[in-house]
PDB file of C-alpha atoms in Angstrom:
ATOM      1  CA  UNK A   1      -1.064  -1.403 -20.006  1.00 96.00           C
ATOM      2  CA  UNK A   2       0.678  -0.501 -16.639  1.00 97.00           C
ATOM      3  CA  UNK A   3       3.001  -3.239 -15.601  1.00 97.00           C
ATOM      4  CA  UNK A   4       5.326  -3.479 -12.506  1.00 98.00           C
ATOM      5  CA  UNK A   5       8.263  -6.042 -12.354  1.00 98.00           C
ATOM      6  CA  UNK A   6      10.242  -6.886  -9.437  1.00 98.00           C
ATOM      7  CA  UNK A   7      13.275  -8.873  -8.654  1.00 97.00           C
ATOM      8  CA  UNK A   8      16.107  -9.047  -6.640  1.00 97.00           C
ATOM      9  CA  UNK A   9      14.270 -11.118  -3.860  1.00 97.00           C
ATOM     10  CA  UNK A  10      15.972 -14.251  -2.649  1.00 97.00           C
ATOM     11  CA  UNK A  11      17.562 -16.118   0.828  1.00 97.00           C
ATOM     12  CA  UNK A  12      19.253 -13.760   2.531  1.00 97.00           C
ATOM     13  CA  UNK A  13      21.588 -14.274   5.954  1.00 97.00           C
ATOM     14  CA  UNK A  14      21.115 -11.583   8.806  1.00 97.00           C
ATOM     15  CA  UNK A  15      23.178  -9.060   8.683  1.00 97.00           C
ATOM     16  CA  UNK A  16      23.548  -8.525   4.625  1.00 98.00           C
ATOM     17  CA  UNK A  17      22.215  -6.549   1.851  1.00 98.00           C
ATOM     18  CA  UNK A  18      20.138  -7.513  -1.007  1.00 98.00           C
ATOM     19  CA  UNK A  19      19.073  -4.831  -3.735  1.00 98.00           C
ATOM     20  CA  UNK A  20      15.385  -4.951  -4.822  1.00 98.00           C
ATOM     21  CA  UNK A  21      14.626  -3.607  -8.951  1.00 98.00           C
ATOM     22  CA  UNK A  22      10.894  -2.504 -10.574  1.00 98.00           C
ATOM     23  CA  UNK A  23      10.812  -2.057 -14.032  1.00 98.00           C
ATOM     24  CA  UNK A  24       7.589  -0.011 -15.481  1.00 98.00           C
ATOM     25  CA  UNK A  25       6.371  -0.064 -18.662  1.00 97.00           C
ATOM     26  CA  UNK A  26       3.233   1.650 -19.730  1.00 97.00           C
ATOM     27  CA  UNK A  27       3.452   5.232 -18.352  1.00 97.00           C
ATOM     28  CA  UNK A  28       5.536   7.892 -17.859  1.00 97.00           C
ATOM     29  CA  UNK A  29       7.611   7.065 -15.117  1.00 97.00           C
ATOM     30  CA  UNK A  30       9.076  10.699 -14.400  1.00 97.00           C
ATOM     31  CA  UNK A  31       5.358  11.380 -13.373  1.00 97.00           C
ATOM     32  CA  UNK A  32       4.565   9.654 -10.987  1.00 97.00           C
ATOM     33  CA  UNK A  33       5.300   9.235  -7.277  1.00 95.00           C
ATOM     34  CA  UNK A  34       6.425   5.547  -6.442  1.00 97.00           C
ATOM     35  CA  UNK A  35       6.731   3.089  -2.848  1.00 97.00           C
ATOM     36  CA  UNK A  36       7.418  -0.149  -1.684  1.00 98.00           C
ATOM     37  CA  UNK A  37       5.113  -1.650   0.561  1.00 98.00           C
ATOM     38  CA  UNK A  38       6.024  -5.287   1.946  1.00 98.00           C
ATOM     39  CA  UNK A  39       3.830  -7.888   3.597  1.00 98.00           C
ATOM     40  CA  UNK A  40       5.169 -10.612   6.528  1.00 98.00           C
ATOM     41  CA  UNK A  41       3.757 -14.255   5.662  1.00 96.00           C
ATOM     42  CA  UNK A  42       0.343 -14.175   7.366  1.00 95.00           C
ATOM     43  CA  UNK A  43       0.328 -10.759   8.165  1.00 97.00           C
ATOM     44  CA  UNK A  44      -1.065  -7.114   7.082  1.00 97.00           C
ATOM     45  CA  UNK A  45       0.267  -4.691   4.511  1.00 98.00           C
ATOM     46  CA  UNK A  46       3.504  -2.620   5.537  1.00 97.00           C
ATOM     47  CA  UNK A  47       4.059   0.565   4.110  1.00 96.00           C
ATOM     48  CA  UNK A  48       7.870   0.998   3.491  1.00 97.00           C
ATOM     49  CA  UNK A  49       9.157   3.740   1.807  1.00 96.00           C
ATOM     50  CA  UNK A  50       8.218   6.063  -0.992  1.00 95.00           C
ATOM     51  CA  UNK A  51       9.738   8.392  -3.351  1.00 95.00           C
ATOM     52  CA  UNK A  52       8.632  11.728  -4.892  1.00 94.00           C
ATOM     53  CA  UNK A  53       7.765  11.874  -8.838  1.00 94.00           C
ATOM     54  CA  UNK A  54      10.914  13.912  -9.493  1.00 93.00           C
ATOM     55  CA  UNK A  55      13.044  12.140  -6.427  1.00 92.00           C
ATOM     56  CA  UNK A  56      13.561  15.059  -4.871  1.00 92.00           C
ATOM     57  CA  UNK A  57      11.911  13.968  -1.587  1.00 92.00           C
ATOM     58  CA  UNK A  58      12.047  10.272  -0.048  1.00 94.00           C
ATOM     59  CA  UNK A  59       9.727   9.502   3.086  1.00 93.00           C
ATOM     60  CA  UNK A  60      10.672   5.500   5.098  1.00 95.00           C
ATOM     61  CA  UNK A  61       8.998   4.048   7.746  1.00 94.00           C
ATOM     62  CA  UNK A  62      10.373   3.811  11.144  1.00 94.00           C
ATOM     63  CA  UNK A  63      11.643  -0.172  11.080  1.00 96.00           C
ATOM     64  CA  UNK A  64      13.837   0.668   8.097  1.00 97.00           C
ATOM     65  CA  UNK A  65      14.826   4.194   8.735  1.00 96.00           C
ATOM     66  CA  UNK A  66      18.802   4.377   8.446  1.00 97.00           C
ATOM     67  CA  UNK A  67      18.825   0.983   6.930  1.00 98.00           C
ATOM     68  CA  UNK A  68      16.864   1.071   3.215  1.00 98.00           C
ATOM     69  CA  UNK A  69      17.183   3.318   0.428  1.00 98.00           C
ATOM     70  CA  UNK A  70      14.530   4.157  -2.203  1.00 98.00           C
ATOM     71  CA  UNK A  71      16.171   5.345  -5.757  1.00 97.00           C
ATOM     72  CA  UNK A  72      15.166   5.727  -8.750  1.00 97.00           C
ATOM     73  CA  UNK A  73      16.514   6.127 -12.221  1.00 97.00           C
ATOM     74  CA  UNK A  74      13.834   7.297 -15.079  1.00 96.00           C
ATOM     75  CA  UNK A  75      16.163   6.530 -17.798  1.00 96.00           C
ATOM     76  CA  UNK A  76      15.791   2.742 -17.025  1.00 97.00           C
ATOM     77  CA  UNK A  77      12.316   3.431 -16.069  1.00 98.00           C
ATOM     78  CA  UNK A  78      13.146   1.396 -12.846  1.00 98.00           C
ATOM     79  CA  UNK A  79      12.557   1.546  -8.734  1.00 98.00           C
ATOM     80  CA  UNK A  80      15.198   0.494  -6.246  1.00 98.00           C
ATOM     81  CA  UNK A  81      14.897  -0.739  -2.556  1.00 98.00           C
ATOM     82  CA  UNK A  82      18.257  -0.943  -1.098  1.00 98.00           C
ATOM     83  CA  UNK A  83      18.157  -3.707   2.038  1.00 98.00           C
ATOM     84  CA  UNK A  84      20.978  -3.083   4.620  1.00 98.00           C
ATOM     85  CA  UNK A  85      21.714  -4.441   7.525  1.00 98.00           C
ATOM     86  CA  UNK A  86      18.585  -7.276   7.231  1.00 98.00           C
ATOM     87  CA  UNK A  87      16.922  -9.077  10.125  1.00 98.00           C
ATOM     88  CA  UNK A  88      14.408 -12.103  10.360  1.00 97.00           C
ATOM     89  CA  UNK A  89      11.473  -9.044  10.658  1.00 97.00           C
ATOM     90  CA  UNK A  90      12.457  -7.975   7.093  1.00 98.00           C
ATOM     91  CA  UNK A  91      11.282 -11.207   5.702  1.00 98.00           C
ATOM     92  CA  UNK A  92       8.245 -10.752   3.787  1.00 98.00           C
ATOM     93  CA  UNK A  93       6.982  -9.941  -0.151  1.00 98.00           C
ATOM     94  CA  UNK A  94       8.197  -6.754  -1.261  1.00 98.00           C
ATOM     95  CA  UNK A  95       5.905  -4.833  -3.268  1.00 98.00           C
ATOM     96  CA  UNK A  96       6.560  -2.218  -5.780  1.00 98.00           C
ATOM     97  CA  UNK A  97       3.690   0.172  -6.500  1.00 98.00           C
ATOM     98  CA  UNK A  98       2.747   3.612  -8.265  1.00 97.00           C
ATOM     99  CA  UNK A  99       0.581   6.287  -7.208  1.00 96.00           C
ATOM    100  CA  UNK A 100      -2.667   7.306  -9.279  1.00 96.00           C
ATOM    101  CA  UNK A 101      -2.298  10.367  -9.923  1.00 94.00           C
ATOM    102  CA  UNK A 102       0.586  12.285 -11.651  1.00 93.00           C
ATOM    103  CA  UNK A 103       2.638  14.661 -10.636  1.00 93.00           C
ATOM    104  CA  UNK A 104       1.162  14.742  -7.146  1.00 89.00           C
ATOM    105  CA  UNK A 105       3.364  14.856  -3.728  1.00 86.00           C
ATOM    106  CA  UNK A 106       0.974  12.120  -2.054  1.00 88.00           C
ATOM    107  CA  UNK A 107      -2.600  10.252  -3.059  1.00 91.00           C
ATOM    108  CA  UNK A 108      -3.731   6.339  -3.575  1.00 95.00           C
ATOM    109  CA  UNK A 109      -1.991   3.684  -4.908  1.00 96.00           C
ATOM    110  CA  UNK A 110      -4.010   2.503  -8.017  1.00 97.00           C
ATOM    111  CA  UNK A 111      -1.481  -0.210  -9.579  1.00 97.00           C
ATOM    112  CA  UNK A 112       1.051  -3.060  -8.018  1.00 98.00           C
ATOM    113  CA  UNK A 113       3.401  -5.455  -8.911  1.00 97.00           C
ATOM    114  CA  UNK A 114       3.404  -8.935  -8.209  1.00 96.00           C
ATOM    115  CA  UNK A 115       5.490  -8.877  -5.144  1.00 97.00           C
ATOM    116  CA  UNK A 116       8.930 -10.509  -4.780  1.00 97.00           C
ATOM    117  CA  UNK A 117       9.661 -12.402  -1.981  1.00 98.00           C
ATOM    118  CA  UNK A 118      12.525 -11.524   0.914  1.00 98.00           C
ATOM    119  CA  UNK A 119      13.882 -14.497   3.106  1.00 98.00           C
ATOM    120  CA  UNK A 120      16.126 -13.068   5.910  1.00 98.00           C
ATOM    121  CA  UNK A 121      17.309 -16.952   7.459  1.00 97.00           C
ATOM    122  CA  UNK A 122      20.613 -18.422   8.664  1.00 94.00           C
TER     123      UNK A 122
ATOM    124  CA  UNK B   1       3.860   9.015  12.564  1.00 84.00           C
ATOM    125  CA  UNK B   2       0.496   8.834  11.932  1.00 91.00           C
ATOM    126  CA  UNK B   3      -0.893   5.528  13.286  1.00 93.00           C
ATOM    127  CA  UNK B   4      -4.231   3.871  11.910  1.00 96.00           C
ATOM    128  CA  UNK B   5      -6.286   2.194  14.383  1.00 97.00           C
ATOM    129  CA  UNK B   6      -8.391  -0.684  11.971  1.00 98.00           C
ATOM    130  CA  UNK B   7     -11.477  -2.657  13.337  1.00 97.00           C
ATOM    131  CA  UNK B   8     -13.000  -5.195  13.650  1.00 97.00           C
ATOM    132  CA  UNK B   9      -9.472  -7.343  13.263  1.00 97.00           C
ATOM    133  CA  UNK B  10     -12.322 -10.101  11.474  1.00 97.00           C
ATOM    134  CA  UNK B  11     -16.079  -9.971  10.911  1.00 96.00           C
ATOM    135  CA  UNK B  12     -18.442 -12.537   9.962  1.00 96.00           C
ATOM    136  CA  UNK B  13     -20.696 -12.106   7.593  1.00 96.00           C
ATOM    137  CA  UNK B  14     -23.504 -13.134   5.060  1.00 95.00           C
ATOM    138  CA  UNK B  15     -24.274 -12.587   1.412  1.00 96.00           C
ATOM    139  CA  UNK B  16     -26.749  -9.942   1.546  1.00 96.00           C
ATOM    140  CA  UNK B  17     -25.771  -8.171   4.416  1.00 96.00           C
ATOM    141  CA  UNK B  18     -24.705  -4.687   5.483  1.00 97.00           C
ATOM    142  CA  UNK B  19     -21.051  -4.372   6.996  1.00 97.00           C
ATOM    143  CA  UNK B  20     -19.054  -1.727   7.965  1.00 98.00           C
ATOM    144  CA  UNK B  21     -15.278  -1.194   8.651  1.00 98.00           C
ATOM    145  CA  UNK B  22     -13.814   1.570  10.975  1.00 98.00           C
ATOM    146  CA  UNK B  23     -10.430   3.204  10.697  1.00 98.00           C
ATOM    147  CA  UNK B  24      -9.267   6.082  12.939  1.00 97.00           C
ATOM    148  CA  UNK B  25      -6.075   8.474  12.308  1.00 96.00           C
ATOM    149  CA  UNK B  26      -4.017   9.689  15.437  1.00 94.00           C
ATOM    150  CA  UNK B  27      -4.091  12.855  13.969  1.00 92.00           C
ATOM    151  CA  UNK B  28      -5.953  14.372  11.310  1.00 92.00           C
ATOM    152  CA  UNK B  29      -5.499  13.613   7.603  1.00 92.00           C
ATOM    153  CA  UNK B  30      -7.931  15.547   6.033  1.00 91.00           C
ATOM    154  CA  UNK B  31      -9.358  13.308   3.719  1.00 94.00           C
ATOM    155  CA  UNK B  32      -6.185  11.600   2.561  1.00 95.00           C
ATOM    156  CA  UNK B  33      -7.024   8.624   3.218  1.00 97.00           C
ATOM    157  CA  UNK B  34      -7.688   5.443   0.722  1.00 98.00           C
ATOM    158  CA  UNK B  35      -9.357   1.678   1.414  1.00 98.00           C
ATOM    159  CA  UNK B  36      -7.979  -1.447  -0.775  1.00 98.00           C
ATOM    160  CA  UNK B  37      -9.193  -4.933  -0.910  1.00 98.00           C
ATOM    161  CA  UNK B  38      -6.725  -8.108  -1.028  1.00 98.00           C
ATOM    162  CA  UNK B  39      -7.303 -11.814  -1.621  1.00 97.00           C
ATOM    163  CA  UNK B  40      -4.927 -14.276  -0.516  1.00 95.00           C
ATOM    164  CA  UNK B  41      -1.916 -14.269  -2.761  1.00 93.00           C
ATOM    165  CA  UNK B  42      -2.920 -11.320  -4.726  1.00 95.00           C
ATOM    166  CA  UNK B  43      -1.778  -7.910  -4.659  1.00 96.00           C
ATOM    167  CA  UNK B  44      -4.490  -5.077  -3.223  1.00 97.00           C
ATOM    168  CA  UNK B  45      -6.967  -3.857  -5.312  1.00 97.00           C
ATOM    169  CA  UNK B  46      -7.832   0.416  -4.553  1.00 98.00           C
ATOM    170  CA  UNK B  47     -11.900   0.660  -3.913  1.00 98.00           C
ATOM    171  CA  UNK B  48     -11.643   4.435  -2.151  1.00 98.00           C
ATOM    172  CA  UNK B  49      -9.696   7.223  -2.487  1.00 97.00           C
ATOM    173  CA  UNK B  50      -9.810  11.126  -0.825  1.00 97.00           C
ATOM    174  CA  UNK B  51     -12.294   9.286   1.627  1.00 97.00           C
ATOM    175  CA  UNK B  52     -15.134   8.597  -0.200  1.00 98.00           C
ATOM    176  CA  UNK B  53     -14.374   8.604  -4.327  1.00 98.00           C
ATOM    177  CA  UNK B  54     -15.098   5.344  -5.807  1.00 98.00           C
ATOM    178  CA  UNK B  55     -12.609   4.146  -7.593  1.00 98.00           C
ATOM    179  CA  UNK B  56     -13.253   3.700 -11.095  1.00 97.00           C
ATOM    180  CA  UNK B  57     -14.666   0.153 -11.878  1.00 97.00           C
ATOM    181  CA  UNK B  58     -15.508  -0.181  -8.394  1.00 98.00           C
ATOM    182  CA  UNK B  59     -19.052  -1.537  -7.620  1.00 97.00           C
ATOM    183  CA  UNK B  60     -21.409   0.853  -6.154  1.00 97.00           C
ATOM    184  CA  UNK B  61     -22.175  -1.428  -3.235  1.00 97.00           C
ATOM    185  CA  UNK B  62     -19.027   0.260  -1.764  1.00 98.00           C
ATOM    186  CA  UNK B  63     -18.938   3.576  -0.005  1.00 98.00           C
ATOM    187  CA  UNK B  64     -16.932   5.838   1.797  1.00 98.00           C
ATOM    188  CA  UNK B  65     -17.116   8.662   4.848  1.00 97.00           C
ATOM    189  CA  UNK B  66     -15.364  10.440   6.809  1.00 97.00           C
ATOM    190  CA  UNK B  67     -15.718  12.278   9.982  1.00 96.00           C
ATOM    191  CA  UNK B  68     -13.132  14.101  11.555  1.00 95.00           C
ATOM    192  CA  UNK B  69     -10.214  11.447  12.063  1.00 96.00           C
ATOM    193  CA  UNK B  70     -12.632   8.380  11.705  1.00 97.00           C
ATOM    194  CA  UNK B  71     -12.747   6.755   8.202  1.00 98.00           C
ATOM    195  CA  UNK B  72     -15.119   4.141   7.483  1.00 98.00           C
ATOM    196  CA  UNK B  73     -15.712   1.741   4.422  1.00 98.00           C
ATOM    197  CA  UNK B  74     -19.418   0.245   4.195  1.00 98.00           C
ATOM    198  CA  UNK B  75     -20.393  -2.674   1.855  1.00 97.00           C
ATOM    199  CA  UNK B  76     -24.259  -2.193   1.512  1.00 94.00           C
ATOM    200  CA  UNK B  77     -24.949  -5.587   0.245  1.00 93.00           C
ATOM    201  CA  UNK B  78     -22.192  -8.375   0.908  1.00 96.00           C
ATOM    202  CA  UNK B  79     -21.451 -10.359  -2.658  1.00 96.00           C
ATOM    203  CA  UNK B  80     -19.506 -13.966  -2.769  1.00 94.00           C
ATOM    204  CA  UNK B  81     -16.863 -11.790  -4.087  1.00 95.00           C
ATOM    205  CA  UNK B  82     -16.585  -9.664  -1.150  1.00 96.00           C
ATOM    206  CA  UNK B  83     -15.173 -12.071   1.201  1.00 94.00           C
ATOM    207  CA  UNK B  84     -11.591 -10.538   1.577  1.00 97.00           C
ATOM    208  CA  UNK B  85      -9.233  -8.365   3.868  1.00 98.00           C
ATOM    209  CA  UNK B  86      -9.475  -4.691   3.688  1.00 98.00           C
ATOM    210  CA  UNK B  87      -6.827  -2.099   4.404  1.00 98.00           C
ATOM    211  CA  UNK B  88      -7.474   1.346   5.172  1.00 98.00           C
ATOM    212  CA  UNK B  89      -4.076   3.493   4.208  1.00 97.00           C
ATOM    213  CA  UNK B  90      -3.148   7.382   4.976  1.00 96.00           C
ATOM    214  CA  UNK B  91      -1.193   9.837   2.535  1.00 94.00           C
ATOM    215  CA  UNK B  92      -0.784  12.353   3.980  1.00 83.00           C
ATOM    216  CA  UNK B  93       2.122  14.243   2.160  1.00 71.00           C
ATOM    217  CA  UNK B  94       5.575  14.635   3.431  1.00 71.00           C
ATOM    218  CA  UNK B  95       5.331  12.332   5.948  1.00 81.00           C
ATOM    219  CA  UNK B  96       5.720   8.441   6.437  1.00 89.00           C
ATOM    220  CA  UNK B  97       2.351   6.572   5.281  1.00 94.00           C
ATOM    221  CA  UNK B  98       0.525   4.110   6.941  1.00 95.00           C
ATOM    222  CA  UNK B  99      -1.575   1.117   6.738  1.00 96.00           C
ATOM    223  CA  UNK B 100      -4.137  -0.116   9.369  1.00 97.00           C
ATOM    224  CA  UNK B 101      -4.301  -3.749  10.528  1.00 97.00           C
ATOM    225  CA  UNK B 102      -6.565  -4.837   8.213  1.00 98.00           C
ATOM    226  CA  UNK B 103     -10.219  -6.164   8.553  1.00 98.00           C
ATOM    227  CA  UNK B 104     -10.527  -9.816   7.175  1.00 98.00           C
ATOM    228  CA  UNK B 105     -14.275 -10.428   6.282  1.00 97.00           C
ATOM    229  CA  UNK B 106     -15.661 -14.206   6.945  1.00 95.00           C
ATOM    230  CA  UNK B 107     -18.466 -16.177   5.435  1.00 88.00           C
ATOM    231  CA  UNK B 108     -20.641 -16.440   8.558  1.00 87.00           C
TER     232      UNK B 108
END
């Protein structure tokens, strides 16, 4: 079975960083493009930032252009959000999610994991 | 970017009934373009893909269409189960990806 783990989520002040980690288990992760997608309490899915099968390309979103950082490393089978530079508007669960189909450059997301939660507070 | 303009923002509805949801892209997309369901506190769920392919385990009470930039998802019979939000989302390679607004549908 496909399964997607995040952590890394916590109480974070304005202003600092906080590293967000997916581990996958149950496919080949080298195959398959991968994103982050977040979601504001009380408010609609947020496409973040995604990252190509092989890493060679990496596509963000306007709000955290300059600031975030999608990685990946395929030996640890794991997905990275780096959070820099954090406001109140980056509060929200922070999903980690894989594409359907392999080796593609772009298509549906077909499995998520279970969201870890991002508090940007004072 | 590519902005997705989702609507209605909430519809009420009843078991039984016919409802449809609109999405439009700002530019075209071809047909990249797929429609998820969410409860509270859960992650989405993918129903459509390329437009109109079902998703596999999908019920067929769920369609697709497309034509030209407007995407639209159509329950043909409303089931308890329904009652959710949708998302529309583009992928549209090398570029950013989007989500619309989402449609929340109501018991009437």
């Amino acid at each position: 079975q496909v399964h997607l783990v995040e952590s890394g989520g916590g109480v974070v002040q304005p202003g600092r960083s906080l590293r967000l980690s997916c581990v996958v288990s149950g496919f080949t992760f080298s195959n398959y493009g991968m994103h982050w997608v977040r979601q504001a309490p009380g408010k609609g899915l947020e496409w973040v930032a995604g990252i190509f099968y092989d890493g060679r390309n990496k596509y963000y979103a306007d709000p955290v252009k300059g600031r975030f950082t999608i990685s990946r490393d395929t030996s640890k089978n794991t997905l990275f959000l780096q959070l820099n530079s954090l406001g109140a508007e980056d509060t929200a669960v922070y999903y980690c999610a894989k594409q359907k189909l392999p080796l593609a450059t772009a298509g549906p997301i077909n499995y998520w994991g279970q969201g870890t939660l991002v508090t940007v507070s004072s | 970017d590519i902005q997705m303009t989702q609507s209605p923002s909430t519809l009420s509805a009843s078991v039984g009934d016919r409802v449809t949801i609109t999405c439009r892209a700002s530019q075209s997309i071809s047909s990249w373009l797929a429609w998820y369901q969410q409860k509270p506190g859960k992650a989405p769920k993918l129903l459509i893909y390329d437009a109109s392919t079902l998703e596999s385990g999908v019920p067929s009470r769920f369609s697709g269409s497309v034509s030209g930039t407007e995407f639209a998802l159509t329950i043909t019979s409303l089931q308890p189960d329904d009652f959710a939000t949708y998302y529309c989302q583009q992928y549209n390679s090398y570029s950013p990806w989007t989500f619309g607004q989402g449609t929340k549908v109501e018991i009437k």
